PDB file of C-alpha atoms in Angstrom:
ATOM      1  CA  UNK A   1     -79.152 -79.611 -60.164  1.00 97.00           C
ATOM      2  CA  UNK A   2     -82.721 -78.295 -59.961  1.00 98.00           C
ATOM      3  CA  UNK A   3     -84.877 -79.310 -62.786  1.00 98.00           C
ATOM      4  CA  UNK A   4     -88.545 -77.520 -63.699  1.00 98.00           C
ATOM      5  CA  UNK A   5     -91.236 -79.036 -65.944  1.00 99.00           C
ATOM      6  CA  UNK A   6     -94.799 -77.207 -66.993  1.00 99.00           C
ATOM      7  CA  UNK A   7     -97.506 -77.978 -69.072  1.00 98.00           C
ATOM      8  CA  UNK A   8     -98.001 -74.252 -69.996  1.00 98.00           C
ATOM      9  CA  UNK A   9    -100.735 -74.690 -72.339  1.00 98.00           C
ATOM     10  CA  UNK A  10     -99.211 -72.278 -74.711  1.00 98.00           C
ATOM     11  CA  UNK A  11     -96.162 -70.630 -73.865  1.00 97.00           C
ATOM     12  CA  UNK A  12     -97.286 -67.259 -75.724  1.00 97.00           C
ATOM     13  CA  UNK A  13    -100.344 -67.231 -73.380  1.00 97.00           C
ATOM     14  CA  UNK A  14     -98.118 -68.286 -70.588  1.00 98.00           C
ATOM     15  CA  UNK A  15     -95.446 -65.660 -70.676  1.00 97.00           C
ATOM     16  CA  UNK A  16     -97.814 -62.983 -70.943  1.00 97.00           C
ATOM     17  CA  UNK A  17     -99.018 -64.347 -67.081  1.00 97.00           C
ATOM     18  CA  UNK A  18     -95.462 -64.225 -65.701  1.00 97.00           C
ATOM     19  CA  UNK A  19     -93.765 -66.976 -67.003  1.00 97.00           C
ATOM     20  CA  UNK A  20     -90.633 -65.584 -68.102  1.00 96.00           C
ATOM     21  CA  UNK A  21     -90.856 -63.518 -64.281  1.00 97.00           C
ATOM     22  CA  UNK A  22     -91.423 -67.137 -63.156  1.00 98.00           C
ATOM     23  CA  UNK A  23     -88.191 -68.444 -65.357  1.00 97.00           C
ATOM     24  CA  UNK A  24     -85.877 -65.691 -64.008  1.00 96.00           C
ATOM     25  CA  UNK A  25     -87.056 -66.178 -60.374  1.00 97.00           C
ATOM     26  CA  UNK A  26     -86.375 -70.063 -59.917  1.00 97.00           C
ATOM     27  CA  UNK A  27     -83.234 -69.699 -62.293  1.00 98.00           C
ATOM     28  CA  UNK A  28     -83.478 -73.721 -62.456  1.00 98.00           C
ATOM     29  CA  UNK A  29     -80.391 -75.501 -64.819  1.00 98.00           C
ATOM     30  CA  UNK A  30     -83.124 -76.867 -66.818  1.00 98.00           C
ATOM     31  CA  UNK A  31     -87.049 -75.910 -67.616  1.00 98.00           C
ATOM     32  CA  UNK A  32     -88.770 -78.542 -69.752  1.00 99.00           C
ATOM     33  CA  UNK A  33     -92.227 -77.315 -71.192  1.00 98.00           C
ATOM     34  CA  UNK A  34     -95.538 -79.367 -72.477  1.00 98.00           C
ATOM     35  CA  UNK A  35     -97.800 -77.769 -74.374  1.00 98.00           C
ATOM     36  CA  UNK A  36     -96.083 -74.947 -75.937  1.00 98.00           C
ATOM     37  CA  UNK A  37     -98.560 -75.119 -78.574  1.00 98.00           C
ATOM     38  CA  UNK A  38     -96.360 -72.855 -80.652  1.00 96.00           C
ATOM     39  CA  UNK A  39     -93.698 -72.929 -83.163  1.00 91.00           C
ATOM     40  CA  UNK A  40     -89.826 -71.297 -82.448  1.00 86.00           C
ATOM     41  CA  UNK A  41     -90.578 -68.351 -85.062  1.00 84.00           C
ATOM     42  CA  UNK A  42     -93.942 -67.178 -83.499  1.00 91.00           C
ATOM     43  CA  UNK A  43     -92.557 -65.430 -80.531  1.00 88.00           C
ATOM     44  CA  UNK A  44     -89.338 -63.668 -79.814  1.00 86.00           C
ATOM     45  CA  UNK A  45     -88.755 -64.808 -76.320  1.00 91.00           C
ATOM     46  CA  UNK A  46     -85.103 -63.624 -74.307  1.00 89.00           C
ATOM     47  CA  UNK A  47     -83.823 -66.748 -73.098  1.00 93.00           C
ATOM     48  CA  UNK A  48     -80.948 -64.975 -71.416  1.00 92.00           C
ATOM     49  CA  UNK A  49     -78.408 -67.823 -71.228  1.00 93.00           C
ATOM     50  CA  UNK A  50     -80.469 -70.675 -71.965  1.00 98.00           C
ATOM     51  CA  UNK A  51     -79.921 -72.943 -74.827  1.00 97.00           C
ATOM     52  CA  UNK A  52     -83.216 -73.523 -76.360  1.00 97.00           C
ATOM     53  CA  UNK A  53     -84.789 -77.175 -77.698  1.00 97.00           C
ATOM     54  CA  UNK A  54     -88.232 -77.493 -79.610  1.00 97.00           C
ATOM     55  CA  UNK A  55     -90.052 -80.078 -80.826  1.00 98.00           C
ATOM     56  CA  UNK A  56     -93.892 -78.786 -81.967  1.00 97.00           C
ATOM     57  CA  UNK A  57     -96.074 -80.400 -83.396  1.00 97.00           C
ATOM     58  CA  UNK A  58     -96.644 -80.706 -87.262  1.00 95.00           C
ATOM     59  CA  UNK A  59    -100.556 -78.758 -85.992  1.00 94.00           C
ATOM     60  CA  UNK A  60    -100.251 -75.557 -85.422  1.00 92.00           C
ATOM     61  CA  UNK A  61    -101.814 -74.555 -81.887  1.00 94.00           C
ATOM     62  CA  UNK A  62    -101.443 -77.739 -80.320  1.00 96.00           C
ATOM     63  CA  UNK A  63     -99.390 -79.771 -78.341  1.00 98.00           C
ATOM     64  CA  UNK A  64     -95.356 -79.149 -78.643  1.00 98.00           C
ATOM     65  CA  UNK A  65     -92.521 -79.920 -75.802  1.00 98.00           C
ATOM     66  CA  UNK A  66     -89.497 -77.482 -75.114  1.00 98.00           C
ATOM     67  CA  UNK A  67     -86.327 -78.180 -73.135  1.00 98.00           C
ATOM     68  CA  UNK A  68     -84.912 -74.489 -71.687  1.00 98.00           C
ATOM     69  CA  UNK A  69     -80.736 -75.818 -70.719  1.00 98.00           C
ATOM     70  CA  UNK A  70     -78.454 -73.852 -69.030  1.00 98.00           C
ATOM     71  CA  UNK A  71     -75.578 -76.121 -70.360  1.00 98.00           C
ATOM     72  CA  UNK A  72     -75.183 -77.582 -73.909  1.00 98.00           C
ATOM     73  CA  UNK A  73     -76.177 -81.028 -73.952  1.00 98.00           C
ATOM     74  CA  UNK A  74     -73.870 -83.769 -75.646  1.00 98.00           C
ATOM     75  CA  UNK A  75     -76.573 -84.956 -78.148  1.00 98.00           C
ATOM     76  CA  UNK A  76     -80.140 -84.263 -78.811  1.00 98.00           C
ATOM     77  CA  UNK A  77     -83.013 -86.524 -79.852  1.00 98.00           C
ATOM     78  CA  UNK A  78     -86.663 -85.361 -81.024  1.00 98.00           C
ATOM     79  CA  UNK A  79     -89.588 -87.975 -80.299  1.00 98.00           C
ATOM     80  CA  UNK A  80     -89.356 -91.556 -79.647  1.00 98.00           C
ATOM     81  CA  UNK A  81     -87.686 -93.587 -81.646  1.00 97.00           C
ATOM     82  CA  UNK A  82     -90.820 -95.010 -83.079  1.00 97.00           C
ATOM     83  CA  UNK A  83     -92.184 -93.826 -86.700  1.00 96.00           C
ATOM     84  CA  UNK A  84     -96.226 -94.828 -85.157  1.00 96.00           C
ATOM     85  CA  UNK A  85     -94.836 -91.905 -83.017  1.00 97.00           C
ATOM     86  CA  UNK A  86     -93.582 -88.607 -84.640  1.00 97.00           C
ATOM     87  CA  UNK A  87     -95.565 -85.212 -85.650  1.00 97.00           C
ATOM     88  CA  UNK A  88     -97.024 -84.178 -82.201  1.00 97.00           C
ATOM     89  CA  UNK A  89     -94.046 -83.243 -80.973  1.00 98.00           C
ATOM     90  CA  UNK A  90     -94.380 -85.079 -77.626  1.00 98.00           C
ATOM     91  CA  UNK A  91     -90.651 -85.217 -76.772  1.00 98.00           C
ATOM     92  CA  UNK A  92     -87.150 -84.332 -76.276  1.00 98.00           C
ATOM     93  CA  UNK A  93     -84.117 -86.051 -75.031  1.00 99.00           C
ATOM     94  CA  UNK A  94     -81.350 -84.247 -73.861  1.00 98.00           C
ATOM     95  CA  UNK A  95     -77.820 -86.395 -73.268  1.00 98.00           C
ATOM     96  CA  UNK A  96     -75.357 -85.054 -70.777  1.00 98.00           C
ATOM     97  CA  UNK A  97     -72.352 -86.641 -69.052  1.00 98.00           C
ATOM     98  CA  UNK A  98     -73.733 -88.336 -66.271  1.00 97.00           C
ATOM     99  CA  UNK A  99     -77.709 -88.616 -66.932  1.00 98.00           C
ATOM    100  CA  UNK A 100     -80.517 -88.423 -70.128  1.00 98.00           C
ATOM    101  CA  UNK A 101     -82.925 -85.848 -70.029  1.00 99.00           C
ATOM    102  CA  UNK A 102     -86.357 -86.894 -70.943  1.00 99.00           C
ATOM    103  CA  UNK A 103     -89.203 -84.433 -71.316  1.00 98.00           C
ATOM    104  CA  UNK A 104     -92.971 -85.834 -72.552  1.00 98.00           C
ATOM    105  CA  UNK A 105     -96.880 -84.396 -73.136  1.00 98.00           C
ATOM    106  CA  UNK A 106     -98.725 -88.091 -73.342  1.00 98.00           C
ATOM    107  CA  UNK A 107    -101.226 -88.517 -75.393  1.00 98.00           C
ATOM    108  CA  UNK A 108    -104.719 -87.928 -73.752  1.00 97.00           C
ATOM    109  CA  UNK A 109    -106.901 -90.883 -74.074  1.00 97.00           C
ATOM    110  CA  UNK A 110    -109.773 -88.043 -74.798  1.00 96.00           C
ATOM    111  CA  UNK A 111    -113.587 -87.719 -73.913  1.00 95.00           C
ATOM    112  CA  UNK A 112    -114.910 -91.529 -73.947  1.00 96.00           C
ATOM    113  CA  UNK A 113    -111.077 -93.195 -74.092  1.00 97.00           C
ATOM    114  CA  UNK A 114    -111.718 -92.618 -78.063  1.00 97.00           C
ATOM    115  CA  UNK A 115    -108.292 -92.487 -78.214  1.00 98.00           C
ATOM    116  CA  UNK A 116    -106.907 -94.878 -75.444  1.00 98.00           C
ATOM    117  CA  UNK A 117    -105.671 -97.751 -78.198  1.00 98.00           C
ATOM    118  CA  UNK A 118    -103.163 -95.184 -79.207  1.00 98.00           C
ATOM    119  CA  UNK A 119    -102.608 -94.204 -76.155  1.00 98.00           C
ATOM    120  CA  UNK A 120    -101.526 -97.881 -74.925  1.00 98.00           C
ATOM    121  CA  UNK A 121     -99.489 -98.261 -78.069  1.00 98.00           C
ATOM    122  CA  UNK A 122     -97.736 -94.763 -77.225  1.00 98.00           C
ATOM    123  CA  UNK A 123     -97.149 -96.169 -73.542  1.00 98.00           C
ATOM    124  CA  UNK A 124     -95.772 -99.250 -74.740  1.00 98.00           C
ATOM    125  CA  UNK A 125     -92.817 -97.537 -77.028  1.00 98.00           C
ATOM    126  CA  UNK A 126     -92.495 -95.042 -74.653  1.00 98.00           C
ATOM    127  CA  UNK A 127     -91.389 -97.213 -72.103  1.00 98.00           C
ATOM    128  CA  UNK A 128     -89.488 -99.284 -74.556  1.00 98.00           C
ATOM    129  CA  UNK A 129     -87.842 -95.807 -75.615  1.00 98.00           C
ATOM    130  CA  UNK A 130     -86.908 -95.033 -71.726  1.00 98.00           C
ATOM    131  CA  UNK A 131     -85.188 -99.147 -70.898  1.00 98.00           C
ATOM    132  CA  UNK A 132     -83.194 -98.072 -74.056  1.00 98.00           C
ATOM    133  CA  UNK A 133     -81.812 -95.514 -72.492  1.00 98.00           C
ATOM    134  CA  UNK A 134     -81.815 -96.260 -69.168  1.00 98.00           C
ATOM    135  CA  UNK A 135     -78.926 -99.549 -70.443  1.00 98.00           C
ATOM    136  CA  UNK A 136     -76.823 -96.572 -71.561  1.00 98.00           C
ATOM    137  CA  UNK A 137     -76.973 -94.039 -68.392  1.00 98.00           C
ATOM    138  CA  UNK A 138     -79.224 -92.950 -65.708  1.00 98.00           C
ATOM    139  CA  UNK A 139     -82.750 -91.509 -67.086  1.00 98.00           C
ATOM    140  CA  UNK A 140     -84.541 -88.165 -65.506  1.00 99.00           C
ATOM    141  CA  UNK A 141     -88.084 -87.887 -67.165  1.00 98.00           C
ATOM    142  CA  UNK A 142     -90.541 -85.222 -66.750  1.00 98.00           C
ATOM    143  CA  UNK A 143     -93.915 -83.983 -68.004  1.00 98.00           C
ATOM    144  CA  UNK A 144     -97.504 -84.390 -68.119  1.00 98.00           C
ATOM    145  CA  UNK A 145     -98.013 -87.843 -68.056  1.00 98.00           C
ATOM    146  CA  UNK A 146    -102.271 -87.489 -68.113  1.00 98.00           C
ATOM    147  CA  UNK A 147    -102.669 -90.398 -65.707  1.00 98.00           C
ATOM    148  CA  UNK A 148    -102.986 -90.066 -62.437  1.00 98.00           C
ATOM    149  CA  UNK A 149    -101.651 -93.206 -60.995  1.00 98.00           C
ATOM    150  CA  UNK A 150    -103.487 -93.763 -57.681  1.00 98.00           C
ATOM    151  CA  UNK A 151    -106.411 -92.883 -55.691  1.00 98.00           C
ATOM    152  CA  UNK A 152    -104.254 -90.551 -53.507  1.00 98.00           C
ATOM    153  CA  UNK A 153    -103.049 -88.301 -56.766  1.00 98.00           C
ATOM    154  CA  UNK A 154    -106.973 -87.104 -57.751  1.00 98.00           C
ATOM    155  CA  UNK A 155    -109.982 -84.974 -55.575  1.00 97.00           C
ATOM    156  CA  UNK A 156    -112.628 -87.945 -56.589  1.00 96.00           C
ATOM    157  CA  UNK A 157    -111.458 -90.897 -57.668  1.00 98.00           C
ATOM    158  CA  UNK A 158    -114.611 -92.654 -57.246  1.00 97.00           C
ATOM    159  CA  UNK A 159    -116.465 -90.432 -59.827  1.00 96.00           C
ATOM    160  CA  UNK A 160    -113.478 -90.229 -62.334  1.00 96.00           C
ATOM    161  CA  UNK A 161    -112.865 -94.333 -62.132  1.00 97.00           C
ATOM    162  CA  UNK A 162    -112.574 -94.752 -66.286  1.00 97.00           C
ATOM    163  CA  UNK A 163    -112.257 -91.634 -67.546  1.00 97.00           C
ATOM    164  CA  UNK A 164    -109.284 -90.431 -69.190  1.00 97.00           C
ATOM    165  CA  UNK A 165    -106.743 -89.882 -67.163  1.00 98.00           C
ATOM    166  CA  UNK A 166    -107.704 -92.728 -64.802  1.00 98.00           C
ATOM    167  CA  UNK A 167    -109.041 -95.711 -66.485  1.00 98.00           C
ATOM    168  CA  UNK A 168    -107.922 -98.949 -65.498  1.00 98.00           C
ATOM    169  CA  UNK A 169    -105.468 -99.705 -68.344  1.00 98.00           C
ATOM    170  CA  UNK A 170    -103.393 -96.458 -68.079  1.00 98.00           C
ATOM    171  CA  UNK A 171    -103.175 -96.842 -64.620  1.00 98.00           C
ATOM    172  CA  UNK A 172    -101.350-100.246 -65.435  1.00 98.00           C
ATOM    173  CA  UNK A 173     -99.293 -98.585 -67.529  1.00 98.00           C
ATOM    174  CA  UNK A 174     -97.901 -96.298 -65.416  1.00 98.00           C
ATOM    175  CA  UNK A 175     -97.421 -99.372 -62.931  1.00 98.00           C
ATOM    176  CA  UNK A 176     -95.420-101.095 -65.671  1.00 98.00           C
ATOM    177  CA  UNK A 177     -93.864 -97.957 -65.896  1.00 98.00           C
ATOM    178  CA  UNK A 178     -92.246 -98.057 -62.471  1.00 98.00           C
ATOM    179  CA  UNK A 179     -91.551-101.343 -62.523  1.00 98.00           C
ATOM    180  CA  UNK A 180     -89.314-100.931 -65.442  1.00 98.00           C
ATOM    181  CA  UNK A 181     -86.789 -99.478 -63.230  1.00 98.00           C
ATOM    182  CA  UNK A 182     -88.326 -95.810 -62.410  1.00 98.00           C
ATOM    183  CA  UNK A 183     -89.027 -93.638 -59.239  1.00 98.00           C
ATOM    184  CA  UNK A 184     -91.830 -91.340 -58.829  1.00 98.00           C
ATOM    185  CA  UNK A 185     -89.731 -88.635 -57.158  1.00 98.00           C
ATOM    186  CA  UNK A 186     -92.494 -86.700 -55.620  1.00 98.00           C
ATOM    187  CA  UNK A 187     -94.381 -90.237 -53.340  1.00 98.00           C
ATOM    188  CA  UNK A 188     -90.899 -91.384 -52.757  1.00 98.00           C
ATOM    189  CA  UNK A 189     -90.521 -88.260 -50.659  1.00 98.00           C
ATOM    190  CA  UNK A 190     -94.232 -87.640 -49.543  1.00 98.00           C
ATOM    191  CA  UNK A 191     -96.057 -91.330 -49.885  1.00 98.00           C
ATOM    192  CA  UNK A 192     -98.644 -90.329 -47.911  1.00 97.00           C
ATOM    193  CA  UNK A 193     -99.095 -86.199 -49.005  1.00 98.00           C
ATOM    194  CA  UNK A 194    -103.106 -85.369 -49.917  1.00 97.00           C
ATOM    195  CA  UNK A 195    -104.138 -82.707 -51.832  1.00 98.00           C
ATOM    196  CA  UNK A 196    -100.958 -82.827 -53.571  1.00 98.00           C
ATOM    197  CA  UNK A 197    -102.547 -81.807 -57.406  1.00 98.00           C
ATOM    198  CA  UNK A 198    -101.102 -80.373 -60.330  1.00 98.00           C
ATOM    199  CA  UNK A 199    -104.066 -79.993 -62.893  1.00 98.00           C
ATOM    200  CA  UNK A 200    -107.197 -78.484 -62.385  1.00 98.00           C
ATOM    201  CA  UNK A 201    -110.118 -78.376 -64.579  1.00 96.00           C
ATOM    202  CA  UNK A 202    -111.259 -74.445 -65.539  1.00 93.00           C
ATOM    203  CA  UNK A 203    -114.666 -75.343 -64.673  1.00 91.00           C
ATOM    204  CA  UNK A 204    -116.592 -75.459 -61.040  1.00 88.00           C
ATOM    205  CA  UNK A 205    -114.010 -73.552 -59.228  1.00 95.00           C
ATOM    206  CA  UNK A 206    -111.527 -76.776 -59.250  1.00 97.00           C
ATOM    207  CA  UNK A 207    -108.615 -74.402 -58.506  1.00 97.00           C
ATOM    208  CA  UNK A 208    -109.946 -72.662 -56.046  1.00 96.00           C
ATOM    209  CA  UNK A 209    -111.439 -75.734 -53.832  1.00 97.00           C
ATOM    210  CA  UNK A 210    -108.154 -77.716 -54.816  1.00 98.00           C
ATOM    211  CA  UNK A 211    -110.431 -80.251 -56.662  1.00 97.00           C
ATOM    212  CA  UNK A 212    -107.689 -81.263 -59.050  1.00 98.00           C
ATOM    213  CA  UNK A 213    -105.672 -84.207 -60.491  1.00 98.00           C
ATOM    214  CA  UNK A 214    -101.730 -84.806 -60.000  1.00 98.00           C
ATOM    215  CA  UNK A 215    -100.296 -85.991 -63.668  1.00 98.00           C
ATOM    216  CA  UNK A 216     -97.357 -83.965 -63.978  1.00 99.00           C
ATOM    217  CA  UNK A 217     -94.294 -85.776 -62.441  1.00 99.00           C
ATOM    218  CA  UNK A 218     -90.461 -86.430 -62.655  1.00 99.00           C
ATOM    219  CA  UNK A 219     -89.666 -89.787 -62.710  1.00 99.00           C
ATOM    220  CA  UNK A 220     -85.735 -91.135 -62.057  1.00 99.00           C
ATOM    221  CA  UNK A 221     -83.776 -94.501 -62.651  1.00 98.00           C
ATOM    222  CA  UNK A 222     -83.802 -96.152 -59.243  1.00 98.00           C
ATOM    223  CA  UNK A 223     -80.487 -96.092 -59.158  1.00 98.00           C
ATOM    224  CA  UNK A 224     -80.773 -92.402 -58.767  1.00 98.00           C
ATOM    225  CA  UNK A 225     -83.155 -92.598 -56.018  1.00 98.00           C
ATOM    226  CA  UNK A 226     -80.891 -91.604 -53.592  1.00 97.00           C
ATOM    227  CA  UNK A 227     -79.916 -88.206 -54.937  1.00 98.00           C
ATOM    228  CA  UNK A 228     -83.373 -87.005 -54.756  1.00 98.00           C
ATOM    229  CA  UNK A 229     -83.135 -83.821 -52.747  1.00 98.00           C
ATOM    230  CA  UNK A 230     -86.515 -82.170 -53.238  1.00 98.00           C
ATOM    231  CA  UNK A 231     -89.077 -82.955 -55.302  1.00 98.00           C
ATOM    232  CA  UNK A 232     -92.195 -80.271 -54.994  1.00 98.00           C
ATOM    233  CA  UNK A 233     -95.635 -79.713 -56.862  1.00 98.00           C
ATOM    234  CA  UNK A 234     -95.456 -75.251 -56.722  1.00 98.00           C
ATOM    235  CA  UNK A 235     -99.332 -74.949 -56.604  1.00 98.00           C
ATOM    236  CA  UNK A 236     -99.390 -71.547 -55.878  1.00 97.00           C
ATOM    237  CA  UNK A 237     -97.751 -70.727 -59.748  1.00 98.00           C
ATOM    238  CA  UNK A 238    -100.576 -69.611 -61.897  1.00 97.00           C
ATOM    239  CA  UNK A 239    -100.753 -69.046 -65.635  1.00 97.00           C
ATOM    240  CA  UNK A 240    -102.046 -72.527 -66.806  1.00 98.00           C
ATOM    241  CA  UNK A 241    -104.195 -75.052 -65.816  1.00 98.00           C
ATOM    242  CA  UNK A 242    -101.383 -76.761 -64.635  1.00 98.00           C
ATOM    243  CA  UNK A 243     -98.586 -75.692 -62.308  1.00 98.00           C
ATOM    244  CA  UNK A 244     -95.400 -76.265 -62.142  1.00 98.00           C
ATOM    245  CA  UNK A 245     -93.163 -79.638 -60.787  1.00 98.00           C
ATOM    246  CA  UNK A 246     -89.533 -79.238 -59.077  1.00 98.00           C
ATOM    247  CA  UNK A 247     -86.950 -81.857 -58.600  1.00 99.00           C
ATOM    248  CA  UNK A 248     -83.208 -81.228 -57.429  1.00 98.00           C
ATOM    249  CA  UNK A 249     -81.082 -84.030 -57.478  1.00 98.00           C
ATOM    250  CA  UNK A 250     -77.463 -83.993 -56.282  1.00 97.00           C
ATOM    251  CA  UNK A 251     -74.923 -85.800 -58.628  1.00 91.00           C
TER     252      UNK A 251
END
């Protein structure tokens, strides 16, 4: 199965860049979106076969997840099981025979980690949210995560040490994260890959001198580890700020 996840920081701005050329080209059995920043009713998009799963956010213009599925899922769930957590629309859950899909858009701890106490507290249920499931069946979860957990997944670590996105405590986190009982699909094929980004600011040229950050990722149960197949960053996708993530996995 080959799996797709974007922050596309808004879809309407998106598709009118070559998303939907983008969709039709990779054809994967499931495209899970961040940042749609939309509502279903503001666009008439063709979806072709795809059965189509929103969750935006109570603000119009921001935030908002999406879930494209070539097959009908048994069940779907909206958020996180947590009432401190609903009206962003920060994710979906998709149940199918042999696996949950997870898509999320974290909360950004913001200029100053103004908001990094929420943050923690989404982390925490979050985490809680994916154990839950992960008792049940096997767990694929995707999206931008706004951490980047290591030295090796940012341009200058150094100078970003404590700002959002890479202070200390959601760097734990994301340890706790793994430790939990999750696989970050893309280092357990590359460990070692640099340069490997999948965010880069609009400012100074980032894109262009690859001076970027890599917090969009699929994570997997461990017990899945082995069907990883591929797992790929496609830099060379434009029409965000972000690019697009891969993962096939063979069930």
């Amino acid at each position: 199965m080959n799996y797709i996840s974007w922050n596309v920081n808004g879809l309407r701005a998106c598709a009118k860049k070559g998303f939907f050329d983008f969709l039709q080209a990779e054809s994967p059995d499931f495209c899970c979106l961040q940042e749609t920043k939309m509502q279903p009713g503001q666009a008439d998009f063709d979806l072709g076969s795809y059965w189509a799963y929103w969750n935006s956010a109570e603000k119009k213009g921001y935030s908002g997840t999406a879930i494209f599925a070539k097959e009908e899922p048994l069940s779907v769930n909206y958020d996180i099981d947590d009432p401190a957590h609903v009206g962003e629309g920060r994710a979906i859950t998709l149940e199918y025979p042999d696996f949950y899909l997870v898509t999320v858009y974290t909360p950004n701890a913001q200029d100053g980690l103004k908001r990094l106490d929420y943050r923690m507290a989404w982390d925490d249920a979050f985490r809680a949210y994916l154990q839950a499931l992960d008792q049940k069946k096997p767990v694929v979860v995707c999206g931008d995560m706004n951490v980047a957990h290591q030295e090796i997944d940012l341009k200058n670590p150094k100078a970003n040490r404590m700002n959002a996105g890479f202070s200390d405590q959601e760097r734990e986190k994301f340890t706790r994260l793994l430790e939990a009982g999750f696989t970050d699909t893309f280092r357990s094929l590359h460990p070692t890959a640099v340069g490997a980004y999948s965010w880069w600011s609009y400012r100074f040229h980032a894109r262009q001198n690859n001076a970027g950050w890599r917090i969009d990722y699929f994570l997997v149960s461990d017990r899945l580890r082995d069907n990883i197949k591929r797992a790929e960053i496609l830099s060379s996708v434009e029409g965000s700020d972000h690019c697009p993530v891969l993962l096939e996995l063979e069930f």
